XYZ file of C-alpha atoms in Angstrom:
688
model
C -18.197 -29.162 18.196
C -17.156 -27.579 14.934
C -15.117 -24.414 15.500
C -16.331 -21.044 14.290
C -14.875 -19.849 11.002
C -13.901 -16.224 10.473
C -14.084 -14.672 7.029
C -12.878 -11.462 5.430
C -14.065 -10.434 1.970
C -12.986 -7.902 -0.616
C -14.931 -8.898 -3.705
C -13.383 -12.007 -5.237
C -10.542 -12.041 -2.680
C -11.429 -13.677 0.628
C -9.780 -15.327 3.612
C -11.335 -17.960 5.881
C -9.603 -18.988 9.105
C -10.426 -20.472 12.487
C -11.267 -18.356 15.541
C -7.558 -17.889 16.312
C -6.792 -16.637 12.825
C -5.018 -19.835 11.797
C -5.559 -21.452 8.409
C -5.321 -25.211 7.985
C -6.792 -26.503 4.757
C -9.143 -29.449 4.832
C -10.357 -31.322 1.731
C -14.033 -30.544 2.381
C -13.713 -27.025 3.832
C -12.811 -23.817 1.988
C -10.255 -22.519 4.499
C -7.481 -20.343 3.128
C -6.737 -17.192 1.202
C -8.526 -17.278 -2.158
C -8.382 -14.892 -5.090
C -10.012 -15.375 -8.483
C -10.936 -18.982 -7.680
C -7.453 -20.117 -6.573
C -6.274 -20.811 -3.028
C -3.067 -18.805 -2.521
C -2.614 -19.751 1.155
C -3.610 -23.196 2.421
C -1.588 -23.099 5.647
C -0.957 -20.094 7.923
C -0.393 -21.027 11.570
C 1.090 -18.884 14.346
C 3.049 -20.451 17.233
C 4.726 -18.872 20.240
C 7.596 -20.984 21.650
C 6.165 -23.933 19.749
C 2.701 -23.609 21.280
C -0.516 -22.951 19.414
C -2.480 -19.878 20.440
C -6.029 -19.512 21.729
C -8.614 -16.820 21.241
C -9.767 -14.380 23.914
C -11.958 -12.210 21.706
C -12.264 -10.700 18.260
C -13.079 -7.243 16.918
C -14.709 -7.379 13.477
C -14.031 -3.867 12.194
C -15.531 -4.191 8.702
C -16.160 -6.978 6.214
C -12.514 -6.661 5.080
C -10.740 -6.123 8.421
C -10.628 -7.806 11.855
C -8.481 -8.149 14.970
C -7.842 -11.331 16.972
C -6.875 -11.047 20.661
C -4.982 -14.164 21.711
C -2.817 -15.912 24.310
C -0.472 -18.873 23.868
C -1.076 -22.278 25.378
C -4.109 -24.060 26.752
C -7.164 -22.506 28.354
C -5.710 -23.003 31.837
C -2.970 -20.499 30.987
C -5.379 -17.632 30.367
C -5.472 -16.322 33.940
C -2.793 -13.665 34.534
C -1.039 -14.512 31.274
C 2.360 -12.821 30.934
C 2.093 -12.551 27.176
C -0.705 -11.811 24.712
C -0.894 -11.467 20.961
C -2.920 -9.268 18.607
C -3.366 -10.230 14.959
C -4.736 -7.362 12.886
C -5.777 -8.746 9.499
C -7.166 -7.162 6.340
C -7.734 -8.108 2.716
C -7.885 -6.074 -0.479
C -6.250 -7.363 -3.659
C -3.888 -9.013 -1.199
C -3.663 -10.151 2.427
C -2.022 -8.268 5.281
C -1.437 -9.234 8.893
C 0.145 -7.218 11.673
C 1.325 -9.432 14.554
C 1.928 -7.718 17.894
C 3.344 -9.622 20.880
C 2.905 -7.913 24.277
C 5.003 -8.663 27.350
C 2.920 -8.031 30.487
C 5.573 -9.102 33.003
C 8.045 -6.965 34.956
C 10.984 -8.823 33.423
C 12.410 -8.928 29.904
C 11.131 -11.905 27.946
C 12.421 -13.875 24.982
C 10.143 -15.723 22.575
C 10.363 -17.680 19.379
C 7.573 -16.570 17.065
C 6.905 -18.915 14.182
C 4.466 -18.508 11.284
C 4.016 -21.661 9.222
C 3.157 -20.943 5.581
C 2.143 -23.040 2.572
C -0.017 -22.985 -0.525
C -1.545 -25.802 -2.559
C -2.960 -23.505 -5.291
C -6.163 -25.536 -5.380
C -9.063 -24.391 -7.543
C -12.115 -23.532 -5.387
C -14.155 -25.854 -7.632
C -12.131 -28.809 -6.323
C -12.622 -27.949 -2.644
C -15.561 -29.807 -1.155
C -15.543 -32.487 -3.836
C -15.292 -36.124 -2.834
C -11.857 -37.680 -3.028
C -8.364 -36.354 -2.489
C -7.307 -32.983 -3.837
C -4.900 -33.089 -6.755
C -1.346 -32.560 -5.611
C 0.453 -29.742 -7.410
C 4.196 -29.289 -7.678
C 4.856 -26.010 -5.859
C 8.218 -24.300 -6.256
C 9.355 -22.635 -3.006
C 12.016 -19.919 -2.714
C 13.142 -18.884 0.784
C 15.059 -15.602 0.962
C 16.110 -14.588 4.501
C 18.167 -11.674 3.247
C 15.048 -10.027 1.794
C 12.682 -11.370 4.503
C 10.673 -13.077 1.756
C 9.092 -16.436 0.932
C 7.830 -17.129 -2.589
C 5.473 -20.017 -3.464
C 4.911 -20.608 -7.185
C 2.861 -22.960 -9.324
C 2.906 -23.148 -13.125
C 1.027 -25.224 -15.685
C 1.823 -24.117 -19.222
C 0.974 -20.380 -19.300
C -1.144 -20.619 -16.149
C 0.966 -19.135 -13.341
C -0.059 -18.474 -9.750
C 2.354 -17.100 -7.167
C 2.195 -16.193 -3.465
C 4.826 -13.848 -2.018
C 5.101 -13.271 1.749
C 7.202 -10.381 3.035
C 8.059 -9.353 6.578
C 8.887 -5.812 7.649
C 11.431 -7.082 10.204
C 14.282 -9.598 9.807
C 13.252 -13.249 9.838
C 14.736 -16.697 9.425
C 12.980 -17.827 6.270
C 12.774 -21.494 5.295
C 10.590 -23.406 2.866
C 7.846 -23.870 5.470
C 7.583 -20.386 6.931
C 9.274 -17.650 8.940
C 10.813 -17.662 12.409
C 11.400 -14.587 14.581
C 13.606 -14.794 17.696
C 12.624 -11.805 19.761
C 13.339 -10.089 23.075
C 10.722 -7.783 24.614
C 11.422 -5.397 27.469
C 9.081 -5.287 30.508
C 5.627 -3.982 29.529
C 6.957 -3.701 25.985
C 5.895 -5.030 22.626
C 7.240 -6.447 19.377
C 5.514 -6.379 16.016
C 5.886 -7.204 12.376
C 3.784 -6.724 9.277
C 3.363 -9.756 7.048
C 2.227 -8.829 3.574
C 0.963 -11.566 1.254
C 0.705 -10.582 -2.398
C -0.825 -12.802 -5.062
C 0.204 -12.915 -8.688
C -1.826 -14.204 -11.600
C 0.156 -14.790 -14.744
C -0.855 -15.997 -18.172
C -2.298 -14.712 -21.393
C -5.574 -13.644 -19.791
C -4.310 -12.900 -16.275
C -3.019 -9.859 -14.489
C -0.566 -9.202 -11.685
C -2.532 -8.487 -8.527
C 0.489 -7.753 -6.362
C 0.179 -4.635 -4.260
C 2.962 -3.229 -2.113
C 2.453 -2.967 1.634
C 2.154 0.807 1.809
C -0.380 0.853 -1.027
C -2.460 -1.865 0.650
C -2.521 -0.135 4.021
C -3.503 3.138 2.394
C -6.265 1.422 0.423
C -7.699 -0.283 3.508
C -7.434 2.739 5.772
C -8.919 5.236 3.354
C -10.106 3.888 0.016
C -12.096 0.862 1.147
C -13.500 2.554 4.230
C -14.501 5.612 2.224
C -15.988 3.412 -0.478
C -18.115 1.563 2.080
C -19.213 4.831 3.698
C -20.181 6.287 0.313
C -22.022 3.091 -0.671
C -24.093 3.233 2.516
C -24.654 6.974 2.100
C -25.981 6.565 -1.458
C -28.548 3.975 -0.347
C -31.868 5.083 1.155
C -31.966 5.572 4.910
C -34.294 3.313 6.876
C -36.006 4.471 10.046
C -37.859 1.555 11.636
C -39.857 1.138 14.808
C -39.230 -2.611 14.869
C -36.165 -3.369 16.979
C -33.157 -4.606 15.020
C -34.578 -3.895 11.572
C -32.341 -0.898 10.879
C -29.252 -2.926 11.810
C -30.388 -5.798 9.592
C -30.881 -3.361 6.723
C -27.441 -1.801 7.181
C -25.884 -5.252 7.423
C -27.495 -6.326 4.156
C -26.145 -3.233 2.414
C -22.667 -3.926 3.815
C -22.857 -7.560 2.646
C -23.746 -6.393 -0.841
C -20.799 -3.991 -0.759
C -18.502 -6.868 0.192
C -19.861 -9.069 -2.598
C -18.823 -6.775 -5.447
C -15.823 -7.445 -7.608
C -14.172 -6.197 -10.754
C -13.730 -8.930 -13.367
C -10.413 -8.945 -15.179
C -10.290 -6.486 -18.093
C -13.493 -4.786 -16.903
C -13.701 -1.379 -15.253
C -16.855 -1.682 -13.160
C -17.812 -3.845 -10.190
C -20.561 -6.422 -10.425
C -22.197 -8.645 -7.776
C -20.767 -12.074 -7.151
C -22.738 -15.032 -5.814
C -21.752 -15.754 -2.220
C -19.149 -17.012 0.232
C -17.519 -19.448 -0.241
C -18.704 -21.483 -3.216
C -19.858 -18.769 -5.610
C -17.225 -16.044 -5.361
C -17.328 -15.225 -9.050
C -19.739 -13.819 -11.591
C -22.847 -16.018 -11.757
C -25.255 -14.657 -14.355
C -28.468 -15.735 -12.624
C -27.379 -14.558 -9.181
C -26.171 -11.223 -10.492
C -29.354 -10.518 -12.476
C -31.661 -11.438 -9.603
C -29.561 -9.409 -7.151
C -29.827 -6.355 -9.401
C -33.595 -6.798 -9.726
C -33.884 -7.056 -5.943
C -31.812 -3.956 -5.246
C -32.731 -1.556 -8.050
C -34.597 0.690 -5.577
C -31.653 0.714 -3.165
C -28.323 0.278 -4.968
C -29.180 0.901 -8.633
C -25.539 1.258 -9.682
C -25.165 -2.546 -9.741
C -27.574 -2.956 -12.663
C -25.859 -1.054 -15.525
C -22.457 -2.554 -14.670
C -23.950 -6.056 -14.678
C -25.926 -5.543 -17.871
C -22.894 -4.231 -19.740
C -20.694 -7.056 -18.484
C -23.183 -9.742 -19.472
C -23.756 -8.093 -22.853
C -19.985 -8.133 -23.401
C -19.866 -11.876 -22.632
C -23.073 -12.776 -24.535
C -22.910 -15.979 -26.550
C -22.030 -15.548 -30.206
C -21.648 -19.072 -31.568
C -22.587 -22.700 -31.074
C -20.141 -24.403 -28.726
C -21.254 -27.651 -27.110
C -18.480 -27.654 -24.487
C -19.580 -24.254 -23.191
C -23.331 -24.805 -23.745
C -23.018 -21.586 -25.745
C -25.539 -20.372 -28.314
C -25.903 -17.034 -30.143
C -27.699 -14.551 -27.885
C -27.462 -16.662 -24.730
C -26.450 -14.882 -21.519
C -23.588 -16.192 -19.410
C -24.189 -18.616 -16.542
C -20.800 -18.255 -14.868
C -17.296 -16.880 -15.285
C -14.347 -18.505 -13.493
C -10.592 -17.946 -13.464
C -9.408 -21.115 -11.741
C -7.181 -23.775 -13.272
C -9.952 -26.308 -13.898
C -11.848 -23.730 -15.925
C -8.858 -22.466 -17.887
C -7.948 -26.003 -18.998
C -11.558 -27.274 -19.125
C -10.694 -30.032 -16.665
C -14.275 -29.697 -15.493
C -16.581 -26.963 -16.646
C -14.986 -24.202 -18.714
C -14.003 -20.733 -17.522
C -16.881 -19.352 -19.583
C -20.073 -21.366 -19.251
C -23.558 -20.678 -20.608
C -25.577 -23.558 -19.135
C -28.610 -21.619 -17.884
C -31.972 -21.129 -19.586
C -33.205 -18.310 -17.348
C -30.349 -15.801 -17.578
C -31.279 -14.733 -21.108
C -34.895 -13.643 -20.512
C -33.895 -12.178 -17.127
C -31.337 -9.985 -18.907
C -34.175 -8.368 -20.870
C -36.324 -8.079 -17.743
C -33.553 -6.282 -15.838
C -32.791 -3.869 -18.684
C -36.413 -2.751 -18.809
C -36.824 -2.645 -15.021
C -33.702 -0.537 -14.600
C -34.971 2.003 -17.136
C -38.336 2.203 -15.364
C -36.544 3.161 -12.151
C -33.663 5.229 -13.492
C -34.983 6.766 -16.695
C -31.680 5.756 -18.351
C -32.942 5.557 -21.923
C -29.374 5.767 -23.241
C -28.536 2.373 -21.735
C -31.603 0.794 -23.354
C -30.481 2.171 -26.717
C -26.874 1.153 -26.101
C -27.882 -2.449 -25.355
C -30.503 -2.723 -28.088
C -28.561 -5.334 -30.059
C -27.760 -7.633 -27.072
C -31.373 -7.354 -25.884
C -32.760 -8.269 -29.301
C -30.305 -11.160 -29.564
C -31.547 -12.370 -26.189
C -35.180 -12.136 -27.296
C -34.345 -13.992 -30.504
C -32.589 -16.731 -28.508
C -35.798 -17.518 -26.593
C -37.515 -18.690 -29.782
C -34.588 -19.815 -31.944
C -32.636 -21.866 -29.399
C -34.832 -22.000 -26.301
C -37.824 -23.621 -28.028
C -36.269 -27.062 -28.443
C -39.426 -28.977 -29.387
C -41.245 -26.358 -31.446
C -44.209 -26.082 -29.070
C -43.475 -22.475 -28.096
C -42.067 -23.217 -24.629
C -38.640 -22.302 -23.322
C -36.775 -25.522 -22.546
C -33.288 -26.711 -21.674
C -31.086 -29.684 -22.446
C -27.358 -29.521 -21.959
C -25.081 -29.693 -24.974
C -22.082 -30.634 -22.827
C -22.908 -34.212 -21.876
C -19.678 -34.716 -19.943
C -19.955 -32.128 -17.173
C -22.554 -29.561 -18.210
C -25.237 -28.525 -15.730
C -28.141 -30.986 -15.851
C -30.926 -28.673 -14.687
C -30.410 -25.269 -16.265
C -33.020 -23.407 -14.244
C -32.616 -21.744 -10.844
C -33.146 -25.106 -9.158
C -29.984 -26.453 -10.722
C -29.168 -29.462 -8.545
C -29.318 -32.738 -10.512
C -32.394 -34.144 -8.701
C -34.389 -30.903 -8.386
C -36.941 -31.459 -11.177
C -39.126 -34.444 -10.323
C -42.829 -35.219 -10.161
C -44.783 -35.866 -6.971
C -43.661 -39.521 -6.990
C -39.979 -38.714 -7.496
C -39.783 -39.544 -11.199
C -37.492 -37.375 -13.326
C -38.890 -36.232 -16.687
C -37.040 -36.693 -19.942
C -35.225 -33.850 -21.715
C -35.695 -31.206 -22.935
C -37.548 -29.878 -19.878
C -39.790 -26.815 -19.734
C -40.018 -25.654 -16.114
C -42.923 -23.389 -15.362
C -41.025 -20.328 -14.154
C -39.018 -20.226 -17.405
C -42.275 -19.607 -19.262
C -43.061 -16.752 -16.891
C -39.661 -15.185 -17.500
C -40.055 -15.554 -21.272
C -43.524 -13.973 -21.134
C -42.240 -11.061 -19.058
C -39.208 -10.581 -21.324
C -41.388 -10.387 -24.429
C -43.732 -7.833 -22.870
C -40.847 -5.717 -21.639
C -39.034 -6.099 -24.951
C -42.145 -4.794 -26.673
C -42.150 -1.689 -24.479
C -38.489 -0.975 -25.199
C -38.978 -1.573 -28.928
C -41.885 0.859 -29.063
C -40.508 3.592 -26.790
C -36.748 3.485 -27.413
C -35.831 1.407 -30.452
C -38.307 2.950 -32.866
C -39.647 -0.418 -34.019
C -43.418 -0.605 -33.417
C -43.841 -3.608 -35.726
C -41.380 -5.608 -33.624
C -43.187 -4.437 -30.480
C -46.529 -5.632 -31.849
C -45.043 -9.011 -32.698
C -43.565 -9.478 -29.221
C -46.878 -8.549 -27.591
C -48.758 -11.075 -29.731
C -46.233 -13.752 -28.860
C -46.480 -12.933 -25.160
C -50.263 -13.147 -25.102
C -50.227 -16.408 -27.065
C -47.690 -17.848 -24.636
C -49.812 -16.834 -21.638
C -52.950 -18.393 -23.087
C -51.170 -21.607 -24.058
C -49.378 -21.804 -20.707
C -52.586 -21.464 -18.693
C -54.041 -24.365 -20.665
C -51.083 -26.758 -20.678
C -49.525 -26.210 -17.240
C -52.665 -25.810 -15.116
C -53.672 -28.857 -13.069
C -57.419 -28.210 -12.550
C -58.036 -30.897 -9.935
C -55.134 -29.644 -7.795
C -55.493 -25.934 -8.551
C -51.829 -25.209 -9.153
C -49.437 -25.130 -12.084
C -47.250 -28.106 -12.947
C -43.578 -27.795 -12.085
C -42.677 -28.569 -15.710
C -43.681 -30.221 -18.964
C -41.745 -33.161 -20.365
C -40.816 -33.185 -24.082
C -44.154 -34.822 -24.934
C -46.212 -32.138 -23.239
C -47.052 -34.229 -20.173
C -47.119 -32.258 -16.892
C -44.643 -32.888 -14.082
C -47.173 -32.670 -11.275
C -44.998 -31.705 -8.296
C -46.090 -28.807 -6.087
C -43.099 -26.473 -5.758
C -42.246 -22.864 -5.019
C -41.708 -22.172 -8.725
C -45.390 -21.272 -8.952
C -44.641 -18.124 -6.957
C -42.303 -16.914 -9.705
C -45.255 -17.130 -12.077
C -47.041 -14.471 -10.034
C -43.931 -12.293 -10.157
C -43.782 -12.529 -13.956
C -47.518 -11.899 -14.439
C -48.277 -14.994 -16.505
C -50.889 -16.337 -14.042
C -54.537 -15.879 -15.060
C -56.232 -13.443 -12.667
C -58.886 -15.921 -11.578
C -56.247 -18.476 -10.522
C -53.942 -16.236 -8.479
C -55.757 -16.746 -5.186
C -55.621 -20.527 -5.511
C -51.882 -20.339 -6.209
C -51.414 -18.076 -3.191
C -53.329 -20.543 -1.028
C -50.776 -23.215 -1.833
C -47.809 -20.898 -1.265
C -48.878 -20.008 2.287
C -50.531 -23.360 2.976
C -49.019 -25.963 5.331
C -47.369 -28.052 2.616
C -45.176 -25.229 1.322
C -45.013 -22.612 4.088
C -43.030 -23.735 7.160
C -43.437 -20.619 9.313
C -40.181 -19.006 8.200
C -40.886 -19.031 4.476
C -41.980 -21.000 1.428
C -40.262 -24.340 0.911
C -38.808 -25.124 -2.492
C -40.756 -28.409 -2.605
C -43.968 -29.299 -0.806
C -44.321 -31.913 1.902
C -46.269 -35.082 1.167
C -44.310 -35.795 -2.024
C -41.946 -38.713 -2.294
C -38.651 -36.822 -2.619
C -39.443 -34.049 -0.141
C -36.454 -33.519 2.111
C -36.285 -30.619 4.583
C -32.509 -30.410 4.121
C -32.661 -30.903 0.353
C -31.277 -27.850 -1.447
C -34.166 -27.670 -3.912
C -36.402 -30.383 -2.465
C -37.552 -28.744 0.746
C -35.157 -26.008 1.891
C -36.316 -22.384 2.225
C -34.469 -19.725 0.191
C -34.861 -16.006 1.033
C -34.256 -15.122 -2.633
C -37.073 -17.421 -3.740
C -39.394 -15.954 -1.132
C -38.623 -12.357 -2.114
C -39.791 -12.989 -5.683
C -42.863 -14.840 -4.414
C -43.874 -12.009 -2.080
C -43.431 -9.464 -4.867
C -45.598 -11.639 -7.108
C -48.332 -11.876 -4.492
C -48.448 -8.094 -4.196
C -48.632 -7.820 -7.981
C -51.942 -9.699 -7.774
C -53.068 -7.654 -4.727
C -52.721 -10.610 -2.388
C -51.308 -8.402 0.341
C -52.065 -10.555 3.389
C -50.213 -13.539 1.943
C -47.263 -11.368 0.876
C -47.019 -9.860 4.352
C -46.988 -13.307 5.940
C -43.997 -14.364 3.851
C -42.134 -11.107 4.467
C -42.738 -11.412 8.198
C -41.388 -14.975 8.273
C -38.213 -14.201 6.343
C -37.424 -11.138 8.453
C -38.048 -13.198 11.616
C -35.632 -15.815 10.313
C -32.935 -13.264 9.468
C -33.242 -11.470 12.817
C -33.292 -14.721 14.783
C -30.063 -15.898 13.174
C -28.365 -12.503 13.269
C -25.657 -11.470 10.843
C -25.891 -12.059 7.121
C -28.995 -13.761 5.729
C -28.033 -17.306 4.664
C -28.545 -18.662 1.175
C -31.072 -21.149 2.567
C -32.338 -22.817 5.713
C -33.872 -26.238 6.279
C -37.574 -26.683 5.607
C -38.456 -28.049 9.055
C -41.619 -26.681 10.596
C -40.906 -23.565 12.625
C -42.816 -24.861 15.626
C -40.711 -28.039 15.560
C -37.227 -26.494 15.673
C -38.141 -22.968 16.975
C -34.823 -21.846 15.457
C -33.825 -21.668 11.774
C -31.635 -24.647 10.871
C -28.763 -23.621 8.624
C -27.372 -25.977 5.982
C -23.672 -26.716 5.609
C -23.714 -26.125 1.849
C -25.327 -22.712 2.197
C -23.394 -19.593 1.185
C -23.268 -16.815 3.773
C -23.150 -13.952 3.013
C -24.943 -14.470 -0.269
C -25.774 -11.598 -2.602
C -29.314 -12.589 -3.524
C -30.125 -13.390 0.107
C -28.985 -9.962 1.262
C -30.782 -8.496 -1.735
C -33.906 -10.461 -0.808
C -34.266 -8.521 2.448
C -34.126 -5.252 0.532
C -36.662 -6.502 -2.013
C -38.997 -7.634 0.767
C -38.727 -4.201 2.354
C -39.623 -2.591 -0.980
C -42.498 -5.063 -1.364
C -43.908 -4.201 2.067
C -43.752 -0.519 1.184
C -45.254 -1.208 -2.237
C -42.577 0.742 -4.122
C -43.235 0.971 -7.856
C -42.112 3.476 -10.493
C -45.036 5.011 -12.366
C -43.813 7.306 -15.095
C -41.630 9.940 -13.459
C -43.099 9.325 -10.018
C -42.625 6.768 -7.266
C -45.799 5.014 -6.145
C -45.925 3.932 -2.495
C -48.654 1.440 -1.571
C -47.797 -0.175 1.788
C -48.877 -3.558 3.133
C -46.781 -3.949 6.275
C -47.058 -7.051 8.515
C -48.290 -6.564 12.054
C -45.508 -5.948 14.538
C -43.358 -3.818 12.243
C -44.806 -0.536 13.466
C -43.788 2.565 11.543
C -41.377 2.445 8.587
C -39.663 5.344 6.842
C -37.427 4.843 3.814
C -35.806 8.153 2.952
C -34.018 9.358 -0.204
C -35.052 6.533 -2.542
C -33.137 7.165 -5.791
C -34.789 7.128 -9.195
C -35.788 9.129 -12.238
C -37.670 11.445 -9.875
C -34.447 12.358 -8.067
C -35.014 11.218 -4.484
C -38.293 10.389 -2.765
C -39.415 9.207 0.667
C -41.784 6.398 1.617
C -43.753 6.177 4.865
C -45.817 3.282 6.183
C -47.342 1.730 9.293
C -48.535 -1.755 9.984
C -52.282 -2.134 10.440
C -52.090 -2.375 14.246
C -50.035 0.805 14.513
C -52.302 2.564 12.046
C -55.413 1.649 14.092
C -53.794 2.878 17.311
C -52.829 6.114 15.587
C -56.405 6.708 14.410
C -57.855 6.075 17.870
C -55.746 8.789 19.473
């Protein structure tokens, strides 16, 4: 059976080990200490007298700190062991481990403590790929006099360095540190091992932190920051068992998944552990939209960062175009040298309209008109991009086709796996492709852009134009994408205007954007909660009964909490409260059944077949827009919506949730409270 992995996260810096705390890199697994997309430790193994150690228990203190309680030798040695070990580990901008060896016998004891150390400086993009990892020439400097081991890799101006220091004398060689120790009866020995990481180069920075500074940061700064983050969020009081803990856990996951990009002062959300531990434009925008009622501070930082990185020229290698919003930002070697995709990459068609959507939504909640004025130019560039570069065939639809034919992203929508966009028979349409949800985003962006132009930019003529364009798009969309004999919208149009007739979860995003004609919303909802799409936990990405349906397919049958959160919000927009409640209930059941962080996705198997959510190996966990999805679903159940300077609360709570109270919801109104009961609880209350 595959051993449990233990992770610690501090933004872009994270460590993944086995249950004993040891790190042994494997080609297909992201074990190690990573920072800014590079693995700085690939091997970190503790031995006592040459023996490996085994776990007794673990104390996970926070998302950035844990303790391992261990004994040497095989399981048969556990009973009445004379020696035990505690590894107290934490991460910040660096990695720290305190090793304590305890002698439980009545006699003095001598041990040889060995920590094996190595780094391969692999780019996270390479981990998990088929084939052998590229071997890098690592320069190693062992310095016993200073209790220090330095591992260094350089390629031109790209420099990455790992420095390990011990607080007690050690025999240091090129493969690690050895400590020959004597412990008195009932005594202990300990050392602190501090691992600092250095990023050199024209665009890099030195991340090294001294031991005292790191300990102070972990003990006070990071703990205080987490406490303040949780304190600023609304307080949930829930009758349903476990819901408050799930809520607090989601907030803590979101706190962990914040990082400060180089040369930027604010923290923005990253994607998820382990494969998306950098700025992903789509993930960050959706996460901010999900959490604006709970952690609104994420939105302005993200908007400013994406505005700063907005495309300004035509660059085929980067898929960059003027006005286009970033798809991803990476700092690893393959990005810096464009060995694969570049450090800056713009291959996404949805980030640009979603940027406009988030800017308007944040103002509706916060009343921050200054930010809307500050970002007027980037927002208008984004709106211009939709028509100037997004409309690739001149038919008024937002489409995508990669410019980078070598290694650019093939499908530049949220379902970005290469085989995600197919018809019901498994045929892939030609490029450029116009997926349905992109049209919804474009429609919403134009309507929101019109509001900002009229109310904040002083340009009513521009507002009128955007509104006309939005209405024309909606009318055209409801003609061209609607499949009347099936009563749902096509997944996409090919370049010739022919519909891609697959039934997929994308139609739920159309409800969220408001582009669906009112008289068709109920039919769309029927499909979303019908047996082909809804599996009991949530809405599948791709319906059963189609040739390429696969319950473990990332975008061809799996269930994503983030997808379902947008769908439920869309259903409530069209007053389809029963259907929205059913989806919310399923996703919360899934999250509570699994425990811990909500996964990026689960398999699409029928709930009554597996009775337990089946997690997928490629799924990120924690994942920002999965944790954010639970918050958005909570807001959807409560029916939270800003209306002018007031907060509207219009609950539709699934049965079994009982009473809900969300206190101190931040917004332009200051702070407000929301109260709700499910229908069963409400009926019982009335009968008393």
